[in-house]
Short mmCIF file of C-alpha atoms and ligand atoms in Angstrom, two decimals:
data_model
loop_
_atom_site.label_atom_id
_atom_site.label_comp_id
_atom_site.label_asym_id
_atom_site.label_seq_id
_atom_site.Cartn_x
_atom_site.Cartn_y
_atom_site.Cartn_z
CA MET A 1068 5.33 22.63 -147.80
CA SER A 1069 5.12 25.98 -146.23
CA PRO A 1070 5.91 28.94 -148.69
CA ARG A 1071 9.51 30.30 -148.80
CA ARG A 1072 8.89 33.99 -147.91
CA LEU A 1073 6.26 35.30 -145.56
CA ALA A 1074 5.07 38.96 -144.94
CA CYS A 1075 2.06 40.23 -143.00
CA VAL A 1076 0.14 43.00 -141.70
CA ILE A 1077 0.34 43.55 -137.89
CA GLY A 1078 -2.63 45.62 -136.33
CA TRP A 1079 -5.21 45.71 -133.63
CA PRO A 1080 -7.50 45.08 -135.18
CA ALA A 1081 -6.02 44.03 -138.43
CA LYS A 1082 -8.90 41.71 -140.07
CA GLN A 1083 -10.28 44.92 -141.97
CA SER A 1084 -6.97 45.46 -143.85
CA ARG A 1085 -7.07 45.56 -147.53
CA SER A 1086 -3.44 44.57 -147.74
CA PRO A 1087 -3.73 40.80 -147.96
CA LYS A 1088 -6.03 41.18 -151.06
CA LEU A 1089 -3.57 43.45 -152.65
CA HIS A 1090 -0.24 41.55 -151.94
CA GLY A 1091 -2.10 38.42 -152.51
CA TYR A 1092 -2.81 39.62 -156.17
CA TRP A 1093 0.87 40.42 -156.79
CA ILE A 1094 2.12 37.08 -155.37
CA LYS A 1095 -0.11 34.99 -157.70
CA ARG A 1096 0.60 37.45 -160.69
CA TYR A 1097 4.39 37.12 -160.13
CA GLY A 1098 4.34 33.37 -159.42
CA ILE A 1099 5.99 34.07 -156.07
CA ASP A 1100 6.58 31.44 -153.55
CA GLY A 1101 5.16 33.42 -150.72
CA ASP A 1102 2.29 34.40 -148.52
CA TYR A 1103 0.85 37.28 -146.86
CA ARG A 1104 -1.02 37.04 -143.38
CA VAL A 1105 -2.75 39.03 -140.92
CA GLU A 1106 -1.11 39.24 -137.61
CA GLU A 1107 -3.65 40.78 -134.88
CA ARG A 1108 -1.35 41.71 -131.88
CA SER A 1109 -2.24 43.85 -128.97
CA PRO A 1110 -0.13 46.81 -127.95
CA GLU A 1111 1.28 44.73 -125.04
CA ASP A 1112 2.27 41.76 -127.61
CA PHE A 1113 3.52 43.95 -130.38
CA PRO A 1114 7.13 44.79 -129.33
CA ALA A 1115 7.98 41.11 -128.61
CA PHE A 1116 6.29 39.99 -131.84
CA VAL A 1117 8.21 42.49 -133.92
CA ARG A 1118 11.53 41.63 -132.14
CA ASP A 1119 10.85 38.02 -133.13
CA LEU A 1120 9.69 38.68 -136.56
CA ALA A 1121 12.25 36.13 -138.23
CA ARG A 1122 11.44 33.40 -135.61
CA HIS A 1123 7.88 33.87 -136.47
CA GLY A 1124 8.79 32.86 -140.14
CA TYR A 1125 8.53 36.56 -141.64
CA VAL A 1126 10.72 38.58 -143.74
CA GLY A 1127 8.79 41.70 -143.23
CA ALA A 1128 5.49 43.32 -142.36
CA ASN A 1129 3.37 46.23 -142.70
CA VAL A 1130 2.40 47.87 -139.46
CA THR A 1131 -1.11 49.57 -138.93
CA MET A 1132 -2.91 51.14 -136.21
CA PRO A 1133 -2.05 51.55 -133.47
CA HIS A 1134 1.42 50.26 -133.69
CA LYS A 1135 3.20 52.75 -136.44
CA ASP A 1136 4.70 54.93 -133.66
CA VAL A 1137 6.15 52.14 -131.66
CA ALA A 1138 7.24 50.30 -134.85
CA LEU A 1139 9.60 53.17 -135.39
CA THR A 1140 11.31 52.86 -131.94
CA LEU A 1141 11.83 49.06 -132.43
CA SER A 1142 13.66 49.26 -135.93
CA GLU A 1143 16.09 51.33 -137.75
CA PRO A 1144 14.06 53.81 -139.68
CA ASP A 1145 15.05 55.71 -142.99
CA ALA A 1146 14.84 59.16 -143.16
CA ARG A 1147 11.28 59.18 -144.24
CA ALA A 1148 9.92 57.05 -141.52
CA ARG A 1149 12.07 59.28 -138.88
CA THR A 1150 10.84 62.64 -140.16
CA VAL A 1151 7.30 61.44 -140.49
CA GLY A 1152 7.50 59.96 -137.28
CA ALA A 1153 5.74 56.71 -137.89
CA ALA A 1154 6.94 53.25 -139.66
CA ASN A 1155 4.35 51.33 -141.60
CA THR A 1156 6.91 48.95 -143.46
CA LEU A 1157 9.37 46.56 -141.78
CA TRP A 1158 11.90 44.32 -143.18
CA LEU A 1159 14.69 42.31 -142.15
CA ASP A 1160 18.18 43.06 -143.80
CA GLN A 1161 20.90 40.70 -142.77
CA GLY A 1162 19.55 40.46 -139.39
CA ARG A 1163 18.53 43.93 -138.85
CA LEU A 1164 15.07 45.25 -138.61
CA ARG A 1165 14.58 48.17 -140.79
CA SER A 1166 11.74 50.51 -141.59
CA THR A 1167 10.27 53.17 -143.80
CA ASN A 1168 6.93 54.96 -144.30
CA THR A 1169 5.42 54.09 -147.81
CA ASP A 1170 2.49 56.45 -147.46
CA VAL A 1171 4.95 59.07 -148.73
CA GLU A 1172 5.78 57.09 -152.08
CA GLY A 1173 1.93 56.33 -151.97
CA PHE A 1174 0.92 59.72 -152.33
CA LEU A 1175 3.59 60.58 -154.79
CA GLY A 1176 3.18 57.61 -156.81
CA ALA A 1177 -0.57 58.29 -157.30
CA LEU A 1178 0.08 61.93 -157.94
CA ASP A 1179 2.75 61.18 -160.45
CA ALA A 1180 0.42 58.56 -162.34
CA ALA A 1181 -2.46 61.23 -162.23
CA ALA A 1182 -0.71 64.23 -163.37
CA PRO A 1183 2.94 63.44 -164.66
CA GLY A 1184 5.18 66.33 -163.93
CA TRP A 1185 3.00 68.09 -161.54
CA HIS A 1186 5.81 69.35 -159.36
CA ASP A 1187 7.33 71.36 -162.26
CA HIS A 1188 4.96 74.29 -161.54
CA ALA A 1189 3.65 73.46 -157.97
CA GLU A 1190 5.26 76.45 -156.28
CA ARG A 1191 2.70 76.34 -153.51
CA ALA A 1192 0.63 73.48 -152.31
CA VAL A 1193 -2.35 73.42 -149.89
CA VAL A 1194 -2.78 70.41 -147.63
CA LEU A 1195 -5.76 69.92 -145.44
CA GLY A 1196 -4.99 68.24 -142.32
CA ALA A 1197 -2.32 67.64 -139.93
CA GLY A 1198 -2.66 63.98 -138.76
CA GLY A 1199 -0.69 60.93 -139.89
CA ALA A 1200 -1.63 60.91 -143.55
CA ALA A 1201 -0.78 64.68 -143.70
CA ARG A 1202 2.59 63.97 -142.36
CA ALA A 1203 3.37 61.60 -145.22
CA VAL A 1204 1.81 64.17 -147.77
CA VAL A 1205 3.83 67.19 -146.58
CA TYR A 1206 6.97 65.17 -146.47
CA GLY A 1207 6.30 64.25 -150.20
CA LEU A 1208 5.57 67.65 -151.23
CA ILE A 1209 8.87 68.80 -149.66
CA GLU A 1210 10.98 66.27 -151.07
CA ARG A 1211 9.76 66.99 -154.63
CA GLY A 1212 10.63 70.63 -154.06
CA VAL A 1213 7.39 72.44 -153.45
CA GLY A 1214 8.56 75.88 -152.33
CA THR A 1215 5.57 76.52 -149.95
CA VAL A 1216 3.21 74.19 -148.16
CA HIS A 1217 0.10 75.58 -146.54
CA VAL A 1218 -1.00 73.26 -143.80
CA VAL A 1219 -4.46 73.92 -142.86
CA ASN A 1220 -5.76 72.18 -139.84
CA ARG A 1221 -8.80 72.56 -137.25
CA THR A 1222 -6.32 72.45 -134.37
CA VAL A 1223 -3.83 74.97 -135.47
CA ALA A 1224 -1.31 73.89 -132.94
CA LYS A 1225 -1.00 70.77 -134.87
CA ALA A 1226 -0.29 72.37 -138.08
CA ALA A 1227 2.24 74.51 -136.17
CA ALA A 1228 4.07 71.74 -135.16
CA PHE A 1229 4.49 70.61 -138.88
CA ARG A 1230 6.60 73.64 -139.07
CA GLU A 1231 9.03 72.43 -136.39
CA ARG A 1232 8.90 68.90 -137.85
CA PHE A 1233 9.39 69.73 -141.66
CA GLY A 1234 10.91 73.31 -141.55
CA ALA A 1235 10.29 76.89 -142.78
CA ARG A 1236 8.66 75.90 -146.22
CA VAL A 1237 5.54 75.02 -143.88
CA GLU A 1238 3.09 77.76 -143.53
CA PRO A 1239 0.51 76.64 -140.58
CA ALA A 1240 -2.82 78.01 -141.24
CA ARG A 1241 -6.43 78.08 -140.10
CA TRP A 1242 -9.63 76.85 -141.83
CA ASP A 1243 -10.57 80.43 -142.31
CA ASP A 1244 -7.50 81.11 -144.15
CA LEU A 1245 -8.50 78.50 -146.96
CA PRO A 1246 -10.27 80.70 -149.61
CA ARG A 1247 -7.17 83.17 -149.68
CA LEU A 1248 -4.90 80.18 -149.82
CA LEU A 1249 -6.72 78.41 -152.52
CA GLU A 1250 -6.24 81.50 -154.73
CA GLY A 1251 -4.22 80.42 -157.77
CA ALA A 1252 -2.83 77.20 -155.86
CA ARG A 1253 -1.89 74.34 -158.21
CA LEU A 1254 -2.00 71.47 -155.91
CA LEU A 1255 -4.72 70.69 -153.07
CA ALA A 1256 -4.51 67.79 -151.09
CA ASN A 1257 -7.06 66.54 -148.52
CA ALA A 1258 -5.51 64.55 -145.60
CA THR A 1259 -8.15 64.78 -143.21
CA SER A 1260 -11.04 62.37 -142.65
CA LEU A 1261 -13.63 64.74 -143.91
CA GLY A 1262 -15.55 63.51 -146.80
CA MET A 1263 -15.23 59.74 -145.68
CA THR A 1264 -18.18 57.77 -145.47
CA GLY A 1265 -19.64 58.30 -141.95
CA GLN A 1266 -17.55 61.48 -141.38
CA PRO A 1267 -18.70 65.19 -141.96
CA ALA A 1268 -18.64 66.63 -145.53
CA LEU A 1269 -15.69 68.33 -146.91
CA SER A 1270 -16.85 71.58 -148.65
CA VAL A 1271 -14.22 73.61 -150.56
CA ASP A 1272 -14.57 76.26 -153.38
CA LEU A 1273 -12.38 74.89 -155.85
CA GLY A 1274 -13.07 77.84 -158.10
CA ARG A 1275 -10.15 79.76 -156.76
CA LEU A 1276 -7.56 76.97 -157.92
CA ALA A 1277 -5.45 77.41 -160.94
CA ALA A 1278 -7.03 76.08 -164.09
CA ASP A 1279 -4.29 73.51 -164.36
CA ALA A 1280 -4.65 72.46 -160.72
CA VAL A 1281 -4.46 68.76 -159.37
CA VAL A 1282 -6.65 67.82 -156.44
CA ALA A 1283 -5.64 64.82 -154.48
CA ASP A 1284 -7.65 62.91 -151.68
CA ALA A 1285 -6.43 60.47 -149.22
CA VAL A 1286 -9.87 59.28 -148.45
CA TYR A 1287 -10.74 56.13 -150.39
CA ILE A 1288 -14.33 55.28 -149.02
CA PRO A 1289 -16.06 56.48 -151.04
CA LEU A 1290 -13.81 56.03 -154.07
CA LYS A 1291 -14.87 59.10 -155.70
CA THR A 1292 -15.25 61.76 -152.91
CA ASP A 1293 -17.37 64.94 -153.40
CA LEU A 1294 -14.10 66.82 -153.40
CA LEU A 1295 -12.67 64.70 -156.45
CA ALA A 1296 -16.09 64.80 -158.08
CA ALA A 1297 -16.14 68.54 -157.68
CA ALA A 1298 -12.72 68.72 -159.03
CA GLU A 1299 -13.66 66.60 -162.23
CA ARG A 1300 -16.57 68.74 -162.95
CA ARG A 1301 -14.15 71.84 -162.98
CA GLY A 1302 -11.89 70.00 -165.29
CA LEU A 1303 -9.03 69.39 -163.13
CA LYS A 1304 -6.70 66.61 -162.72
CA THR A 1305 -7.50 64.22 -159.83
CA SER A 1306 -5.48 61.63 -157.53
CA ASN A 1307 -7.70 59.39 -155.56
CA GLY A 1308 -6.98 57.66 -152.19
CA LEU A 1309 -7.26 54.24 -153.70
CA ASP A 1310 -4.40 54.57 -156.00
CA MET A 1311 -2.35 55.85 -153.00
CA LEU A 1312 -3.01 53.09 -150.82
CA LEU A 1313 -1.83 50.73 -154.07
CA HIS A 1314 1.34 52.72 -154.67
CA GLN A 1315 1.90 52.69 -150.80
CA ALA A 1316 2.22 49.01 -151.20
CA VAL A 1317 4.72 48.78 -153.82
CA GLY A 1318 7.82 49.31 -151.61
CA GLY A 1319 7.04 46.71 -149.16
CA PHE A 1320 6.36 44.12 -151.68
CA GLU A 1321 9.53 44.83 -153.64
CA ARG A 1322 11.73 44.46 -150.34
CA TRP A 1323 9.97 41.19 -149.10
CA PHE A 1324 9.58 39.43 -152.33
CA GLY A 1325 12.24 40.85 -154.61
CA VAL A 1326 10.14 41.95 -157.40
CA ARG A 1327 8.63 45.33 -158.14
CA PRO A 1328 5.09 45.09 -158.64
CA GLU A 1329 2.97 47.05 -161.12
CA VAL A 1330 -0.18 49.11 -159.94
CA THR A 1331 -2.64 48.14 -162.72
CA ARG A 1332 -5.99 48.95 -163.66
CA GLU A 1333 -7.12 45.24 -162.76
CA LEU A 1334 -5.74 45.50 -159.46
CA PHE A 1335 -7.57 49.05 -158.91
CA ASP A 1336 -10.83 47.43 -160.13
CA LEU A 1337 -10.36 44.41 -157.74
CA LEU A 1338 -9.89 46.77 -154.66
CA ALA A 1339 -12.65 49.13 -155.79
CA ALA A 1340 -15.06 45.90 -155.98
CA ASP A 1341 -13.91 44.92 -152.49
CA LEU A 1342 -14.32 48.49 -151.06
CA ALA A 1343 -17.96 48.64 -152.60
CA ALA A 1344 -18.91 45.20 -151.27
CA LYS A 1345 -17.86 46.10 -147.73
CA ALA A 1346 -19.47 49.71 -147.95
P1 NAP B 1272 -5.77 61.19 -138.15
O1 NAP B 1272 -4.25 61.26 -137.81
O2 NAP B 1272 -6.67 60.97 -137.24
O3 NAP B 1272 -5.89 62.86 -138.36
C1 NAP B 1272 -7.18 63.23 -138.93
C2 NAP B 1272 -7.28 64.50 -139.32
O4 NAP B 1272 -8.55 64.91 -140.09
C3 NAP B 1272 -6.78 65.56 -138.54
O5 NAP B 1272 -6.06 66.85 -139.12
C4 NAP B 1272 -7.99 66.20 -138.18
O6 NAP B 1272 -8.21 67.60 -137.55
C5 NAP B 1272 -8.75 66.25 -139.18
N1 NAP B 1272 -10.30 66.16 -138.87
C6 NAP B 1272 -11.19 65.06 -138.55
N2 NAP B 1272 -12.33 65.46 -138.34
C7 NAP B 1272 -12.41 66.82 -138.61
C8 NAP B 1272 -13.56 67.76 -138.43
N3 NAP B 1272 -14.73 67.35 -138.25
N4 NAP B 1272 -13.34 68.91 -139.02
C9 NAP B 1272 -12.18 69.21 -139.48
N5 NAP B 1272 -11.01 68.51 -139.43
C10 NAP B 1272 -11.07 67.26 -139.06
O7 NAP B 1272 -6.09 60.51 -139.47
P2 NAP B 1272 -4.99 59.80 -140.58
O8 NAP B 1272 -4.63 58.64 -140.28
O9 NAP B 1272 -4.28 61.09 -141.00
O10 NAP B 1272 -6.15 59.83 -141.89
C11 NAP B 1272 -6.82 60.73 -142.44
C12 NAP B 1272 -7.61 60.21 -143.76
O11 NAP B 1272 -6.69 59.54 -144.62
C13 NAP B 1272 -8.51 59.12 -143.32
O12 NAP B 1272 -9.63 59.25 -144.30
C14 NAP B 1272 -7.70 57.88 -143.93
O13 NAP B 1272 -8.58 56.64 -144.18
C15 NAP B 1272 -7.04 58.40 -145.16
N6 NAP B 1272 -5.48 57.57 -145.18
C16 NAP B 1272 -5.51 57.15 -146.66
C17 NAP B 1272 -4.39 56.69 -146.81
C18 NAP B 1272 -4.11 55.99 -148.24
O14 NAP B 1272 -3.09 55.25 -148.61
N7 NAP B 1272 -5.11 56.48 -149.23
C19 NAP B 1272 -3.40 56.53 -146.07
C20 NAP B 1272 -3.28 56.89 -144.78
C21 NAP B 1272 -4.55 57.53 -144.51
P3 NAP B 1272 -7.62 67.86 -135.99
O15 NAP B 1272 -6.02 67.72 -135.88
O16 NAP B 1272 -8.14 69.20 -135.58
O17 NAP B 1272 -8.19 66.77 -135.20
#
């Protein structure tokens, strides 16, 4: 007999996705009559597949590269997905295909777990990067009321576009501005791919940050990036990319399977071991 509720991750490719392991863990833990599968669909096949999601047996899906932008146009996005400009989570709601961007809650959930109350004093935040991850990070910071978000990017025009997208609380900046911007800042988030295994190193002088600053990194390979290791040495609180990935998955699971799952140490260790094995 086939399981009652099915969800999947749709990508091209998608086999490298960690989502099946993650959702599979929760399906087992909560005794759900369901399954989470991998669907590799080319850009040509993606629209028809998504329009027919129910006929394929699915109640919803994660969407990964390169489909996140197109997923937005094929669904009814919430404010997060619309403003971020990408949808990574789809679900059927009484025949309507709805979407959101759970990278926002991934970033915020990980940060809340690592440094509860961080936003109470975060008048200024510095975000490195102006790609997809940075859009979710900046949306989350603005949603939480951070007064000024400095977006530092190699291609400054992309940082400037963030001001158009997110409003006047965003201050676009160049990499050369970074030392000045870090002075006394209480939050630094890396949303570039710098520091990731196989990518150039990320070198930042954390000595300028406030003594109670929090440092977040979206990169999760390696688990402890040089940036996070340096922050720990300075005694700063840190939020890592794997926690962001795990918290990002909560909202989809809840919508598809009706249970709000918990991000536990056991789950973190399971995924960390999986990342280490594939490194
Ligand atoms: P993306 O859209 O391709 O953006 C990449 C960003 O990195 C851009 O701002 C780019 O600057 C910058 N960059 C790349 N190489 C650089 C270099 N040599 N020097 C300076 N800047 C450089 O990628 P993304 O989807 O945002 O992903 C960024 C990172 O976040 C990746 O490591 C990804 O795995 C991670 N991520 C993690 C999660 C999670 O749940 N933990 C979720 C999403 C993404 P330019 O604009 O100048 O090219």
